[in-house]
Every structure is written in C-alpha cells, then in structure tokens.
mmCIF file of C-alpha atoms in Angstrom:
data_model
loop_
_atom_site.group_PDB
_atom_site.id
_atom_site.type_symbol
_atom_site.label_atom_id
_atom_site.label_comp_id
_atom_site.label_asym_id
_atom_site.label_seq_id
_atom_site.Cartn_x
_atom_site.Cartn_y
_atom_site.Cartn_z
ATOM 1 C CA UNK A 21 8.588 -18.375 22.368
ATOM 2 C CA UNK A 22 9.858 -17.351 18.934
ATOM 3 C CA UNK A 23 8.404 -19.174 15.941
ATOM 4 C CA UNK A 24 10.971 -21.048 13.884
ATOM 5 C CA UNK A 25 10.335 -20.738 10.133
ATOM 6 C CA UNK A 26 11.612 -23.243 7.628
ATOM 7 C CA UNK A 27 12.752 -22.248 4.173
ATOM 8 C CA UNK A 28 9.441 -23.374 2.688
ATOM 9 C CA UNK A 29 7.304 -21.202 4.980
ATOM 10 C CA UNK A 30 9.665 -18.261 4.505
ATOM 11 C CA UNK A 31 9.383 -18.621 0.748
ATOM 12 C CA UNK A 32 5.568 -18.779 0.966
ATOM 13 C CA UNK A 33 5.295 -15.721 3.217
ATOM 14 C CA UNK A 34 7.674 -13.811 0.963
ATOM 15 C CA UNK A 35 5.646 -14.681 -2.141
ATOM 16 C CA UNK A 36 2.392 -13.636 -0.463
ATOM 17 C CA UNK A 37 3.937 -10.351 0.683
ATOM 18 C CA UNK A 38 5.299 -9.564 -2.785
ATOM 19 C CA UNK A 39 1.995 -10.487 -4.433
ATOM 20 C CA UNK A 40 -0.009 -8.247 -2.071
ATOM 21 C CA UNK A 41 2.468 -5.385 -2.499
ATOM 22 C CA UNK A 42 2.185 -5.631 -6.269
ATOM 23 C CA UNK A 43 -1.614 -5.653 -6.079
ATOM 24 C CA UNK A 44 -1.587 -2.509 -3.929
ATOM 25 C CA UNK A 45 0.924 -0.945 -6.320
ATOM 26 C CA UNK A 46 -1.382 -1.634 -9.267
ATOM 27 C CA UNK A 47 -4.269 -0.072 -7.334
ATOM 28 C CA UNK A 48 -2.098 2.974 -6.595
ATOM 29 C CA UNK A 49 -1.266 3.309 -10.305
ATOM 30 C CA UNK A 50 -4.924 3.030 -11.359
ATOM 31 C CA UNK A 51 -5.995 5.662 -8.810
ATOM 32 C CA UNK A 52 -3.185 7.939 -10.005
ATOM 33 C CA UNK A 53 -4.522 7.712 -13.555
ATOM 34 C CA UNK A 54 -8.044 8.403 -12.238
ATOM 35 C CA UNK A 55 -6.785 11.506 -10.445
ATOM 36 C CA UNK A 56 -5.089 12.664 -13.640
ATOM 37 C CA UNK A 57 -8.446 12.416 -15.437
ATOM 38 C CA UNK A 58 -10.150 14.326 -12.599
ATOM 39 C CA UNK A 59 -7.475 17.019 -12.726
ATOM 40 C CA UNK A 60 -7.827 17.522 -16.466
ATOM 41 C CA UNK A 61 -11.631 17.596 -16.300
ATOM 42 C CA UNK A 62 -11.773 20.224 -13.561
ATOM 43 C CA UNK A 63 -9.161 22.278 -15.405
ATOM 44 C CA UNK A 64 -11.055 22.519 -18.708
ATOM 45 C CA UNK A 65 -14.618 22.621 -17.379
ATOM 46 C CA UNK A 66 -16.062 26.059 -16.571
ATOM 47 C CA UNK A 67 -18.653 24.640 -14.159
ATOM 48 C CA UNK A 68 -17.036 25.897 -10.959
ATOM 49 C CA UNK A 69 -19.509 28.611 -10.065
ATOM 50 C CA UNK A 70 -22.791 29.443 -11.728
ATOM 51 C CA UNK A 71 -26.505 30.045 -11.726
ATOM 52 C CA UNK A 72 -29.253 28.586 -13.899
ATOM 53 C CA UNK A 73 -32.602 30.328 -13.551
ATOM 54 C CA UNK A 74 -35.171 31.802 -15.889
ATOM 55 C CA UNK A 75 -33.934 35.328 -15.282
ATOM 56 C CA UNK A 76 -30.202 34.678 -15.238
ATOM 57 C CA UNK A 77 -27.884 32.056 -16.577
ATOM 58 C CA UNK A 78 -24.111 31.951 -16.414
ATOM 59 C CA UNK A 79 -21.172 30.022 -15.049
ATOM 60 C CA UNK A 80 -17.488 30.527 -14.371
ATOM 61 C CA UNK A 81 -14.485 28.252 -14.479
ATOM 62 C CA UNK A 82 -10.794 28.751 -13.887
ATOM 63 C CA UNK A 83 -10.103 30.692 -17.061
ATOM 64 C CA UNK A 84 -13.330 30.346 -19.041
ATOM 65 C CA UNK A 85 -16.691 31.956 -18.283
ATOM 66 C CA UNK A 86 -20.029 32.095 -20.067
ATOM 67 C CA UNK A 87 -22.827 34.675 -19.825
ATOM 68 C CA UNK A 88 -26.339 34.792 -21.232
ATOM 69 C CA UNK A 89 -27.640 38.089 -22.557
ATOM 70 C CA UNK A 90 -31.377 38.495 -22.011
ATOM 71 C CA UNK A 91 -31.717 40.899 -24.945
ATOM 72 C CA UNK A 92 -30.155 38.497 -27.428
ATOM 73 C CA UNK A 93 -31.153 35.235 -25.780
ATOM 74 C CA UNK A 94 -27.748 33.732 -26.531
ATOM 75 C CA UNK A 95 -24.770 32.861 -24.351
ATOM 76 C CA UNK A 96 -21.239 33.979 -25.009
ATOM 77 C CA UNK A 97 -18.120 32.242 -23.588
ATOM 78 C CA UNK A 98 -14.726 33.877 -23.225
ATOM 79 C CA UNK A 99 -11.285 33.110 -21.799
ATOM 80 C CA UNK A 100 -8.377 30.896 -22.813
ATOM 81 C CA UNK A 101 -5.728 29.335 -20.605
ATOM 82 C CA UNK A 102 -2.952 30.154 -23.085
ATOM 83 C CA UNK A 103 -3.913 33.838 -22.977
ATOM 84 C CA UNK A 104 -3.644 35.025 -19.395
ATOM 85 C CA UNK A 105 -4.910 38.479 -20.333
ATOM 86 C CA UNK A 106 -8.306 36.970 -21.156
ATOM 87 C CA UNK A 107 -8.679 35.614 -17.602
ATOM 88 C CA UNK A 108 -10.840 37.873 -15.419
ATOM 89 C CA UNK A 109 -8.611 38.659 -12.423
ATOM 90 C CA UNK A 110 -5.562 37.693 -10.426
ATOM 91 C CA UNK A 111 -7.117 34.974 -8.220
ATOM 92 C CA UNK A 112 -8.557 33.240 -11.305
ATOM 93 C CA UNK A 113 -5.139 33.414 -12.968
ATOM 94 C CA UNK A 114 -3.440 31.948 -9.906
ATOM 95 C CA UNK A 115 -6.011 29.148 -9.638
ATOM 96 C CA UNK A 116 -5.556 28.397 -13.346
ATOM 97 C CA UNK A 117 -1.795 28.148 -12.896
ATOM 98 C CA UNK A 118 -1.970 25.905 -9.819
ATOM 99 C CA UNK A 119 -4.555 23.492 -11.217
ATOM 100 C CA UNK A 120 -2.840 23.367 -14.605
ATOM 101 C CA UNK A 121 0.570 22.774 -13.042
ATOM 102 C CA UNK A 122 -0.937 20.000 -10.923
ATOM 103 C CA UNK A 123 -2.236 18.300 -14.076
ATOM 104 C CA UNK A 124 1.201 18.608 -15.679
ATOM 105 C CA UNK A 125 2.882 17.036 -12.638
ATOM 106 C CA UNK A 126 0.498 14.096 -12.634
ATOM 107 C CA UNK A 127 1.228 13.522 -16.310
ATOM 108 C CA UNK A 128 4.956 13.429 -15.450
ATOM 109 C CA UNK A 129 4.195 11.028 -12.603
ATOM 110 C CA UNK A 130 2.411 8.657 -14.982
ATOM 111 C CA UNK A 131 5.380 8.811 -17.366
ATOM 112 C CA UNK A 132 7.594 7.795 -14.428
ATOM 113 C CA UNK A 133 5.776 4.440 -14.350
ATOM 114 C CA UNK A 134 8.172 3.378 -17.123
ATOM 115 C CA UNK A 135 11.013 3.565 -14.604
ATOM 116 C CA UNK A 136 9.712 0.374 -12.955
ATOM 117 C CA UNK A 137 11.448 -1.541 -15.767
ATOM 118 C CA UNK A 138 14.858 0.042 -15.135
ATOM 119 C CA UNK A 139 15.274 0.930 -11.433
ATOM 120 C CA UNK A 140 14.130 -0.365 -8.071
ATOM 121 C CA UNK A 141 10.452 -0.026 -7.237
ATOM 122 C CA UNK A 142 11.197 1.885 -4.033
ATOM 123 C CA UNK A 143 13.023 4.598 -6.011
ATOM 124 C CA UNK A 144 10.077 5.013 -8.389
ATOM 125 C CA UNK A 145 7.610 5.219 -5.506
ATOM 126 C CA UNK A 146 9.725 7.897 -3.814
ATOM 127 C CA UNK A 147 9.926 9.953 -7.018
ATOM 128 C CA UNK A 148 6.200 9.698 -7.690
ATOM 129 C CA UNK A 149 5.425 10.359 -4.033
ATOM 130 C CA UNK A 150 7.262 13.697 -4.044
ATOM 131 C CA UNK A 151 5.659 14.632 -7.359
ATOM 132 C CA UNK A 152 2.260 13.911 -5.845
ATOM 133 C CA UNK A 153 3.108 16.014 -2.797
ATOM 134 C CA UNK A 154 3.722 19.032 -5.046
ATOM 135 C CA UNK A 155 0.574 18.211 -7.025
ATOM 136 C CA UNK A 156 -1.428 18.072 -3.785
ATOM 137 C CA UNK A 157 -0.133 21.501 -2.722
ATOM 138 C CA UNK A 158 -0.989 22.991 -6.127
ATOM 139 C CA UNK A 159 -4.470 21.464 -6.116
ATOM 140 C CA UNK A 160 -5.135 22.728 -2.617
ATOM 141 C CA UNK A 161 -3.904 26.235 -3.359
ATOM 142 C CA UNK A 162 -5.942 26.383 -6.571
ATOM 143 C CA UNK A 163 -9.175 25.529 -4.772
ATOM 144 C CA UNK A 164 -8.310 27.907 -1.926
ATOM 145 C CA UNK A 165 -7.452 30.918 -4.098
ATOM 146 C CA UNK A 166 -10.282 30.616 -6.616
ATOM 147 C CA UNK A 167 -13.116 32.077 -4.441
ATOM 148 C CA UNK A 168 -11.048 35.225 -3.871
ATOM 149 C CA UNK A 169 -11.901 36.305 -7.423
ATOM 150 C CA UNK A 170 -15.656 36.300 -6.978
ATOM 151 C CA UNK A 171 -15.674 40.065 -6.410
ATOM 152 C CA UNK A 172 -15.166 40.763 -10.126
ATOM 153 C CA UNK A 173 -17.845 42.880 -11.804
ATOM 154 C CA UNK A 174 -18.694 40.158 -14.333
ATOM 155 C CA UNK A 175 -19.263 37.682 -11.524
ATOM 156 C CA UNK A 176 -21.444 40.205 -9.747
ATOM 157 C CA UNK A 177 -23.358 40.798 -12.980
ATOM 158 C CA UNK A 178 -24.366 37.123 -13.019
ATOM 159 C CA UNK A 179 -24.446 36.274 -9.315
ATOM 160 C CA UNK A 180 -25.749 39.583 -7.988
ATOM 161 C CA UNK A 181 -24.218 42.411 -6.017
ATOM 162 C CA UNK A 182 -23.928 40.209 -2.932
ATOM 163 C CA UNK A 183 -21.140 38.250 -4.624
ATOM 164 C CA UNK A 184 -17.669 39.044 -3.314
ATOM 165 C CA UNK A 185 -14.490 37.425 -2.052
ATOM 166 C CA UNK A 186 -15.477 33.983 -0.778
ATOM 167 C CA UNK A 187 -19.142 34.944 -1.170
ATOM 168 C CA UNK A 188 -21.011 33.399 -4.097
ATOM 169 C CA UNK A 189 -24.101 35.644 -3.888
ATOM 170 C CA UNK A 190 -27.004 34.166 -5.835
ATOM 171 C CA UNK A 191 -24.758 31.627 -7.569
ATOM 172 C CA UNK A 192 -23.878 28.202 -6.224
ATOM 173 C CA UNK A 193 -20.832 25.956 -6.343
ATOM 174 C CA UNK A 194 -21.019 23.633 -9.336
ATOM 175 C CA UNK A 195 -19.911 20.037 -9.830
ATOM 176 C CA UNK A 196 -16.430 20.848 -11.185
ATOM 177 C CA UNK A 197 -15.471 22.668 -7.972
ATOM 178 C CA UNK A 198 -16.786 19.750 -5.885
ATOM 179 C CA UNK A 199 -14.855 17.305 -8.049
ATOM 180 C CA UNK A 200 -11.686 19.337 -7.508
ATOM 181 C CA UNK A 201 -12.150 19.126 -3.724
ATOM 182 C CA UNK A 202 -12.581 15.352 -4.023
ATOM 183 C CA UNK A 203 -9.374 15.302 -6.043
ATOM 184 C CA UNK A 204 -7.507 16.924 -3.143
ATOM 185 C CA UNK A 205 -8.346 14.005 -0.849
ATOM 186 C CA UNK A 206 -7.569 11.553 -3.638
ATOM 187 C CA UNK A 207 -4.054 12.878 -4.224
ATOM 188 C CA UNK A 208 -3.467 13.102 -0.451
ATOM 189 C CA UNK A 209 -4.231 9.391 -0.123
ATOM 190 C CA UNK A 210 -2.074 8.553 -3.148
ATOM 191 C CA UNK A 211 1.022 10.379 -1.936
ATOM 192 C CA UNK A 212 0.828 8.698 1.493
ATOM 193 C CA UNK A 213 0.380 5.305 -0.149
ATOM 194 C CA UNK A 214 3.358 5.961 -2.429
ATOM 195 C CA UNK A 215 5.683 6.571 0.531
ATOM 196 C CA UNK A 216 4.327 3.518 2.356
ATOM 197 C CA UNK A 217 5.001 1.327 -0.683
ATOM 198 C CA UNK A 218 8.473 2.839 -1.044
ATOM 199 C CA UNK A 219 9.479 2.009 2.526
ATOM 200 C CA UNK A 220 7.962 -1.489 2.622
ATOM 201 C CA UNK A 221 9.480 -3.148 -0.407
ATOM 202 C CA UNK A 222 10.515 -6.742 0.324
ATOM 203 C CA UNK A 223 14.149 -7.635 -0.190
ATOM 204 C CA UNK A 224 15.002 -10.378 -2.655
ATOM 205 C CA UNK A 225 15.505 -13.820 -1.177
ATOM 206 C CA UNK A 226 18.588 -15.911 -1.969
ATOM 207 C CA UNK A 227 18.516 -17.971 -5.128
ATOM 208 C CA UNK A 228 17.700 -21.269 -3.437
ATOM 209 C CA UNK A 229 14.414 -19.790 -2.145
ATOM 210 C CA UNK A 230 13.198 -18.676 -5.559
ATOM 211 C CA UNK A 231 13.852 -21.672 -7.787
ATOM 212 C CA UNK A 232 10.598 -23.027 -9.154
ATOM 213 C CA UNK A 233 12.080 -26.420 -10.120
ATOM 214 C CA UNK A 234 13.760 -27.359 -6.842
ATOM 215 C CA UNK A 235 13.320 -30.890 -5.592
ATOM 216 C CA UNK A 236 12.157 -31.648 -2.098
ATOM 217 C CA UNK A 237 15.646 -32.712 -0.995
ATOM 218 C CA UNK A 238 17.083 -29.442 -2.336
ATOM 219 C CA UNK A 239 14.486 -27.365 -0.537
ATOM 220 C CA UNK A 240 15.164 -29.050 2.797
ATOM 221 C CA UNK A 241 18.896 -29.568 2.154
ATOM 222 C CA UNK A 242 18.864 -33.308 2.812
ATOM 223 C CA UNK A 243 22.151 -33.722 1.002
ATOM 224 C CA UNK A 244 23.976 -30.985 2.943
ATOM 225 C CA UNK A 245 22.229 -31.265 6.259
ATOM 226 C CA UNK A 246 24.639 -31.824 9.142
ATOM 227 C CA UNK A 247 23.873 -34.533 11.630
ATOM 228 C CA UNK A 248 22.949 -33.137 14.962
ATOM 229 C CA UNK A 249 24.031 -34.916 18.151
ATOM 230 C CA UNK A 250 21.243 -36.858 19.792
ATOM 231 C CA UNK A 251 20.103 -36.432 23.329
ATOM 232 C CA UNK A 252 21.453 -39.017 25.820
ATOM 233 C CA UNK A 253 18.639 -41.011 27.404
ATOM 234 C CA UNK A 254 19.331 -42.882 30.659
ATOM 235 C CA UNK A 255 17.548 -46.279 30.834
ATOM 236 C CA UNK A 256 15.084 -46.789 33.661
ATOM 237 C CA UNK A 257 14.431 -50.277 35.094
ATOM 238 C CA UNK A 258 11.022 -50.920 36.602
ATOM 239 C CA UNK A 259 10.966 -53.878 39.081
ATOM 240 C CA UNK A 260 7.667 -55.468 40.105
ATOM 241 C CA UNK A 261 6.965 -55.689 43.824
ATOM 242 C CA UNK A 262 6.918 -59.540 44.124
ATOM 243 C CA UNK A 263 9.768 -60.201 41.710
ATOM 244 C CA UNK A 264 13.232 -61.299 42.731
ATOM 245 C CA UNK A 265 15.610 -58.508 43.379
ATOM 246 C CA UNK A 266 18.804 -58.144 41.412
ATOM 247 C CA UNK A 267 21.932 -56.380 42.348
ATOM 248 C CA UNK A 268 23.494 -53.862 40.048
ATOM 249 C CA UNK A 269 25.706 -56.707 38.728
ATOM 250 C CA UNK A 270 22.583 -58.704 37.732
ATOM 251 C CA UNK A 271 23.123 -61.457 40.438
ATOM 252 C CA UNK A 272 20.304 -63.080 42.313
ATOM 253 C CA UNK A 273 19.487 -61.778 45.745
ATOM 254 C CA UNK A 274 20.567 -63.424 48.967
ATOM 255 C CA UNK A 275 17.264 -65.262 49.255
ATOM 256 C CA UNK A 276 17.503 -66.657 45.793
ATOM 257 C CA UNK A 277 21.145 -67.710 46.287
ATOM 258 C CA UNK A 278 20.280 -69.606 49.484
ATOM 259 C CA UNK A 279 17.586 -71.552 47.689
ATOM 260 C CA UNK A 280 19.878 -72.505 44.888
ATOM 261 C CA UNK A 281 22.635 -73.678 47.277
ATOM 262 C CA UNK A 282 20.255 -76.007 49.180
ATOM 263 C CA UNK A 283 19.032 -77.526 45.953
ATOM 264 C CA UNK A 284 22.633 -78.169 44.901
ATOM 265 C CA UNK A 285 23.351 -79.944 48.226
ATOM 266 C CA UNK A 286 20.356 -82.207 47.846
ATOM 267 C CA UNK A 287 21.384 -83.160 44.359
ATOM 268 C CA UNK A 288 24.899 -83.965 45.551
ATOM 269 C CA UNK A 289 23.592 -86.398 48.209
ATOM 270 C CA UNK A 290 22.085 -88.677 45.604
ATOM 271 C CA UNK A 291 24.972 -88.414 43.263
ATOM 272 C CA UNK A 292 26.768 -91.687 42.452
#
C-alpha cells in the first residue's frame, strides 16, 4: 500500500533532504581544499625518496634533490620547477608536470566554488567533478612515472648501484611519496562524490510549500478544500428475541393486533 504524504510531511522531508545535501556538499568542499593542500605540499617537498644514515644522506623530490658530501660535510640542493633543464631526467620531468598540473586544476576547482552564487548547484558539481577526474589522472600518472627515473647516476650515487627503474636500492620511500598516494584515493573519492551530488539535487517545491509564515489553514487548504462525497451507510435494526415484531411499515404484529382488538371490544361493552 502506497503511503500518502500531506503537504506538511512533504515539506519536512524536502527540508531534511536539502539540509543533508548541503552538509555533504560542505564536507566535499572542505575535503577538496584539503586535497589542494596535500597536492601543493607533495609538489614542493623533496622528500619522495631518500636515505639518512651516518655514511650517506640525501633525498630526491619531483624536481629538487639534495646530496651530502662527506668531504665537505655539507648538503647541497639543486633543481627548480621553472627550469626543466635542472631536473635530473625525463621521468622526473613528467612527474613534475603531472603533479604540478594537478595542483593547478584543483586551484581552478576551488575558484569554481564561486559559481554556486550564479548557476545551479548541479552544474557546478559537474564542472568540478570533471576537473577532479583530470586531476586524479594527473596525480596517478605522476606517482606511476616517478620511480622510472631512479636509474639516474645521481640517484645511484646516494642510493647505491642497486637503484634502478622502480628499484630504490638502499634508499626508502619517504613521507611525501606516501602522502601523494593518499591524495590519489582522496581525489578519487571526491570526484565520485561530486557526480553523486550533481545527480541528486532536489528540485524546488512550489511556493506554497516554502512559505515560512503560512497559517495552518493555508498549509492544509481549508479555505479551498473541496467537499468530498460521504459514504452511504445503510441503517441496521437489531430486534430483541422476546420483543414484539414489527412489519416493514412499523405496524404491530398479528398477535399484538388481536390483543388490541379484544381490549377494544371489552371497552365497548361497558360503554354508555
């Protein structure tokens, strides 16, 4: 049996749905900003691969790397993202481009939050969702391509001769690389949530549902409500067992009529 909803319950369910959708949308926006911070941090930090021992110390990032010279006892860092020639090899350059482009896309996505004031929410969620899809692909490719550059001679000078493509040698993966992998799952969740929010936006109710100052008669339409025809009820007569019986014309039964006639005769005999 289908449940019949009144205007009041419909209005309440609609308000609850909109309130929950807005809360999830705020959570999606906050997590998007958090991912943007993660993306920027992993882009600028050189702690992707490294080693920290008494004999050797050094670490490598996307475009920046630092080495410690035992003879001098000092470390020297090199590499700039705006100078691609200073980046060690092709895989490091590709990873720098992908991660940097992902950070740029997320910044554009955050700027698109201003569109909530001008266009429908579903349109904004679709735009940000596709931007996050591209950002996810770039983040994934950056983390996938980066280990292919571990065969460079400078990496082998710090991590040992066993270092090669997708082989870290004596070095270990550092926290920035791990944070970038976490960011991949973060942006994957965000892009799915963006499309879900885009396809499940509640439609606006008519004006008489949304008025906050409506009276009770206006909510239930007492003044415009049409009278519905009532159901015809047939009367039922219950007759006790020892009671006199009546015909359908409400006359006494034969027995009762006989009694009344005899009493009338007796009265007539003594009449003057």
